Coordinates of C-alpha atoms in Angstrom, one line a residue:
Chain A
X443 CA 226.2 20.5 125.5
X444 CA 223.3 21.4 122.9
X445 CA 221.2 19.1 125.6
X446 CA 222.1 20.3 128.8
X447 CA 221.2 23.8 127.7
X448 CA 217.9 22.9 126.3
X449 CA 216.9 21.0 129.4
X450 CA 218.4 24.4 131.4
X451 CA 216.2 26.4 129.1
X452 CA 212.9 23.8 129.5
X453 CA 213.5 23.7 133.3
X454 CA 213.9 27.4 133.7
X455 CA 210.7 27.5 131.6
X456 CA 208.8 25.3 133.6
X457 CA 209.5 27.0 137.3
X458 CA 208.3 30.6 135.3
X459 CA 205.6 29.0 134.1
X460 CA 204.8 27.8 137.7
X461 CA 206.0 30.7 139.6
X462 CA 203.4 33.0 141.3
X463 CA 203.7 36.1 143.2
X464 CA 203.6 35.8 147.1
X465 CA 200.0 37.4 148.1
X466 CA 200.2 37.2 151.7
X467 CA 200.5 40.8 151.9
X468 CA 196.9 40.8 150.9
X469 CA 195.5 38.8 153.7
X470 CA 192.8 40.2 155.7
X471 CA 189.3 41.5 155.9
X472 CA 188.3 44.4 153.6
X473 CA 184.8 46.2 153.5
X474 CA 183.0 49.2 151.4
X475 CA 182.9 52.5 153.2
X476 CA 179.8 53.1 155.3
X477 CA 178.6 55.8 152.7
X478 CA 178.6 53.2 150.0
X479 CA 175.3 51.2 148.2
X480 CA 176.0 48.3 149.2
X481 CA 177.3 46.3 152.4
X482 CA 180.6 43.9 151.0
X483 CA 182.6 42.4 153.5
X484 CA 185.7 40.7 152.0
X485 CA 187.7 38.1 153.9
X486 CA 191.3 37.0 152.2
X487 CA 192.1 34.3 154.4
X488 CA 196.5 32.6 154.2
X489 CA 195.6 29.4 152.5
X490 CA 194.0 31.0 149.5
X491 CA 190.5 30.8 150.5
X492 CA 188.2 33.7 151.2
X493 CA 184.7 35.0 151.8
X494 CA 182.2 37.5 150.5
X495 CA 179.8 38.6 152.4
X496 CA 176.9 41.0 151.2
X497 CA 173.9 41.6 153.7
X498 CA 171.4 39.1 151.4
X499 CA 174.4 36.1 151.5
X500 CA 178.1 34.6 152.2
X501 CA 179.9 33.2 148.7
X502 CA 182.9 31.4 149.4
X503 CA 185.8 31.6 147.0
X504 CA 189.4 31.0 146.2
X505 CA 191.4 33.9 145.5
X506 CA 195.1 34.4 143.8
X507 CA 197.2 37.6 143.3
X508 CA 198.1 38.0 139.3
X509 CA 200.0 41.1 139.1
X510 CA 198.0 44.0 139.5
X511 CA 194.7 42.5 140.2
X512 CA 193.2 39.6 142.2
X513 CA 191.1 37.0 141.2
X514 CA 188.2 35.8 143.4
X515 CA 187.5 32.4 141.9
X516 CA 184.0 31.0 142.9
X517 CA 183.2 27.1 143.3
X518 CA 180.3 27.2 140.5
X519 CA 183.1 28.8 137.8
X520 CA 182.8 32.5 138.4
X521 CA 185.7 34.4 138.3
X522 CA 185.5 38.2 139.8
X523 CA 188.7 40.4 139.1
X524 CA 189.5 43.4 141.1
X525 CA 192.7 45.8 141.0
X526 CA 194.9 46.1 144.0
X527 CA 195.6 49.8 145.0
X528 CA 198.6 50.2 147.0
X529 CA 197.3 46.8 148.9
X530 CA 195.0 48.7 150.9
X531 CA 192.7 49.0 148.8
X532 CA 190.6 46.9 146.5
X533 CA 188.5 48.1 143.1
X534 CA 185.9 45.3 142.5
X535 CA 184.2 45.5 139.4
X536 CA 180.7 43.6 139.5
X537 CA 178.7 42.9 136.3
X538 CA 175.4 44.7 136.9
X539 CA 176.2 46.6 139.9
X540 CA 179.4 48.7 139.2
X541 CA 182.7 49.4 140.6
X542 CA 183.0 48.8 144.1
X543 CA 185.7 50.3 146.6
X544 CA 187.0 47.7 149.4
X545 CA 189.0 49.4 152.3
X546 CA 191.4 47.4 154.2
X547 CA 190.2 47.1 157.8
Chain B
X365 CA 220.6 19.7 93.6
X366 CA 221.6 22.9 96.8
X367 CA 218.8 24.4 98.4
X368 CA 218.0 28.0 98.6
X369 CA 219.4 29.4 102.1
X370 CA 216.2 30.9 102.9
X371 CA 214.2 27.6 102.5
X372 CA 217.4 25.8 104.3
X373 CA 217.3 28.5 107.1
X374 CA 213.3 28.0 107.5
X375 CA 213.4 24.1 107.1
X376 CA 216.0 23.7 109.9
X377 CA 216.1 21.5 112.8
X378 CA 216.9 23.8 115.5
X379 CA 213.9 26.0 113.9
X380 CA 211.4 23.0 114.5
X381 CA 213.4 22.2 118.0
X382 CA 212.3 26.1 118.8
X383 CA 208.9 25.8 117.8
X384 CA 208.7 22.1 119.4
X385 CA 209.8 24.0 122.8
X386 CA 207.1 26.8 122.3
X387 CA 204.1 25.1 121.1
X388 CA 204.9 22.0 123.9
X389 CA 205.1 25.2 126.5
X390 CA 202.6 26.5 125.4
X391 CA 200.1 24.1 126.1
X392 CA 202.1 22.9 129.3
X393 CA 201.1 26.6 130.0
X394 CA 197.6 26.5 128.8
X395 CA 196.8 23.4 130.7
X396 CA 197.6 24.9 134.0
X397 CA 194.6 27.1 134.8
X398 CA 192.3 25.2 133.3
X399 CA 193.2 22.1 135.5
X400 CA 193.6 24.7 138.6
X401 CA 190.2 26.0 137.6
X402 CA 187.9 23.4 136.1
X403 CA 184.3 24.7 136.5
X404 CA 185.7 28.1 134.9
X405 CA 186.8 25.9 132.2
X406 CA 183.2 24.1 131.8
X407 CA 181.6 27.9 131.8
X408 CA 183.9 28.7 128.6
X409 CA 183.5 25.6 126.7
X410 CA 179.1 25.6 127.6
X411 CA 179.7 29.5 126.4
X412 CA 180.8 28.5 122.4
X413 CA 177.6 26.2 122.5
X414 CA 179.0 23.9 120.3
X415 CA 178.9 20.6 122.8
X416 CA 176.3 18.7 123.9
X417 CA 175.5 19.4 127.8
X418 CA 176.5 15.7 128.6
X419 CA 180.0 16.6 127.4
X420 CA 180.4 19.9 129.1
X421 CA 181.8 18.8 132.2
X422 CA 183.6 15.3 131.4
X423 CA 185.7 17.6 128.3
X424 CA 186.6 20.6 130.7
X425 CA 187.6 17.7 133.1
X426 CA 189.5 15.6 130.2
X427 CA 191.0 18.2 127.8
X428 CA 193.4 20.3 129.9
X429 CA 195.0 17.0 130.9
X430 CA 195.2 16.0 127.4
X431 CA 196.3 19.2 126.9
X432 CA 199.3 18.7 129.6
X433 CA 200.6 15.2 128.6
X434 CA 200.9 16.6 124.7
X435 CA 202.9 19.6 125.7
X436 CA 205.1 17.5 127.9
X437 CA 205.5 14.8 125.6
X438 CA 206.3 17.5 122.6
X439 CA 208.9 19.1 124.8
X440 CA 210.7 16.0 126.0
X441 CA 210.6 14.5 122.5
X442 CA 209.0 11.1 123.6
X443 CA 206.3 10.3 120.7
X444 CA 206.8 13.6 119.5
X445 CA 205.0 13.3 116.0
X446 CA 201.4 12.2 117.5
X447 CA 201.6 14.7 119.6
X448 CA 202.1 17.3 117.4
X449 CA 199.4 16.1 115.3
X450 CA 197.4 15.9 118.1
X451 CA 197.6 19.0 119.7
X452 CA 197.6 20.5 115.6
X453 CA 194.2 18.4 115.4
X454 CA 193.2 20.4 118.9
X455 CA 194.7 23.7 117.4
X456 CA 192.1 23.1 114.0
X457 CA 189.3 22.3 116.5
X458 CA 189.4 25.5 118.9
X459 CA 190.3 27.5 115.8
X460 CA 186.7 26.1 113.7
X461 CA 184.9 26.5 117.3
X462 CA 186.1 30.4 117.3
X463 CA 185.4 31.1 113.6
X464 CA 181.7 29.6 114.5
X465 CA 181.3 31.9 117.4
X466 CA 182.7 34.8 115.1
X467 CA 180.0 34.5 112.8
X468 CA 177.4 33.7 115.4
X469 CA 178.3 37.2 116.8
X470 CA 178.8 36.0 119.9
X471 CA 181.0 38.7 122.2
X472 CA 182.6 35.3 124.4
X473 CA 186.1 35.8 125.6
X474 CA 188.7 32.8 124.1
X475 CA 189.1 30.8 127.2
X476 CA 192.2 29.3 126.2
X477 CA 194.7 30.9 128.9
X478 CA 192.3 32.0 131.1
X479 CA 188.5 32.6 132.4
X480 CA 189.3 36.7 131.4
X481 CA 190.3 37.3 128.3
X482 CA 190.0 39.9 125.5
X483 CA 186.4 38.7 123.4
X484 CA 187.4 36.4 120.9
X485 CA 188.1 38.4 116.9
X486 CA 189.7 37.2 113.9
X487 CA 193.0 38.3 115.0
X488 CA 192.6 34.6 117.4
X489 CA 191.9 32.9 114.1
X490 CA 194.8 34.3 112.8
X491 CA 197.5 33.2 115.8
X492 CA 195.5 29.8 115.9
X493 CA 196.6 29.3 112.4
X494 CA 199.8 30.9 112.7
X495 CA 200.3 27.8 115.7
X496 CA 199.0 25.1 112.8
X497 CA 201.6 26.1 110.7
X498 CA 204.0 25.5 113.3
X499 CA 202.8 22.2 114.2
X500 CA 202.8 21.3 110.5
X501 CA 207.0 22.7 110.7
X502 CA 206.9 20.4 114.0
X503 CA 205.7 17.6 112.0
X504 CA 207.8 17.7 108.5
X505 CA 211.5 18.8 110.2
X506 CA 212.0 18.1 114.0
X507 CA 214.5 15.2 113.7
X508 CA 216.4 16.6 117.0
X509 CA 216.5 16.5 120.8
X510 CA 214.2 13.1 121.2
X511 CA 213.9 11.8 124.3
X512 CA 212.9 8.4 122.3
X513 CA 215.7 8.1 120.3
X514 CA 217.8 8.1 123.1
X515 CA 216.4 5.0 124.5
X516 CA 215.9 3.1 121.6
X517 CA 219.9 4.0 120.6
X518 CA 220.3 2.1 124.1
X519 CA 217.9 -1.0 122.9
X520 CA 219.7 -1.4 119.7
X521 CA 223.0 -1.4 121.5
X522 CA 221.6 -3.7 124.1
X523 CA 220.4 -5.9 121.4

């Protein structure tokens, strides 16, 4: 009995520990308001890779929901989090530039 | 000679059996973005400055796995004592490479969950050695729940 429930319990563990949130809400193309600094185009593609484009280059990335935020992980070991407003909506923070505002398009 | 119930309580199988389950899951846990995430991981460990650039890349390759197979083996009880003194002797290594940065000054985040974490402080010394002292527990008093003994029960019968 003390067995079964401890491989319950380890099991259960497990598919936590490897449980994500579905993100495909989030898929699309986001961009910074025409008034803003700088040019960001943002593509979140369905199989969890994406784009960023700026008017100087394109960086591809893969990108993951966790919780709030998302993660835009680049191939040379960057990681960029932003916060997800009401999924329309993306608040980038950028070392050395600032905050950045992506609308949904 | 009885024992007093606090040590009794604190010395008890099913304590170690808990702590055998958290520390394995732990690392099962901890293993998981660093294998999804590799060249994140080789950014945090080039960050401590502690290791040779040669070994940057073949330890963030090599250590979440070794990382993995420890936590799985603690959990399932299979070889359960070198892996708890192995992932202990991992626990004392991570916890000497923070204390280093600590007094370097160095503002790096842990790295041990993730790529963004909270800069490391002395409160990470603190939970690393709090996790040593459980692997030590792990070590003396986890006689239960062993995947081994199972099997070699079957051998002896067999034989």
């Amino acid at each position: 009995m003390l067995r079964l429930l401890c491989l319950g319990v380890t099991s259960l563990a497990f598919f936590l520990i490897t449980a994500c949130s579905d993100p495909s809400h989030l898929v699309g193309k986001y961009q910074s308001p025409s008034e803003a600094e700088h040019f960001v185009l943002l593509d979140l593609q369905p199989n969890g890779q994406g784009t960023w484009e700026t008017n100087f280059d394109v960086v591809s990335f893969r990108w993951k929901q966790r919780g709030g935020e998302i993660w835009l992980h680049t191939r040379t070991g960057g990681v960029i989090t932003g916060d997800i407003v009401e999924a329309t909506r993306l608040k980038v923070d950028i070392p050395g530039v600032g905050v950045i505002v992506l609308e949904r398009q | 000679m009885t024992k007093n119930p606090l040590v009794r309580l604190l010395t008890h199988e099913y304590v170690a059996l808990a702590l055998r389950l958290y520390i394995g899951g732990l690392f099962i846990y901890a293993s998981m973005y660093k294998i999804s995430y590799t060249a994140e991981f080789a950014e945090t460990i080039a960050s401590y400055q502690l290791v040779p650039y040669w070994a940057v890349n073949v330890l963030s390759v090599f250590m979440p796995w070794f990382e993995l197979v420890c936590g799985v083996l603690l959990i399932i009880g299979f070889r359960a004592k070198s892996a708890v003194v192995l992932i202990g002797g991992m626990l004392v290594m991570f916890t000497i490479a923070v204390v280093v940065n600590l007094l370097r000054d160095s503002p790096i985040p842990c790295g041990c969950f993730s790529s963004v974490e909270d800069p490391i402080s002395w409160w990470t010394v603190v939970r690393d050695l709090i996790w040593v002292a459980m692997t030590v527990h792990i070590y003396y008093f986890d006689k239960i729940l062993h995947l081994e003994n199972h099997f070699t029960s079957r051998i002896e019968k067999i034989a």
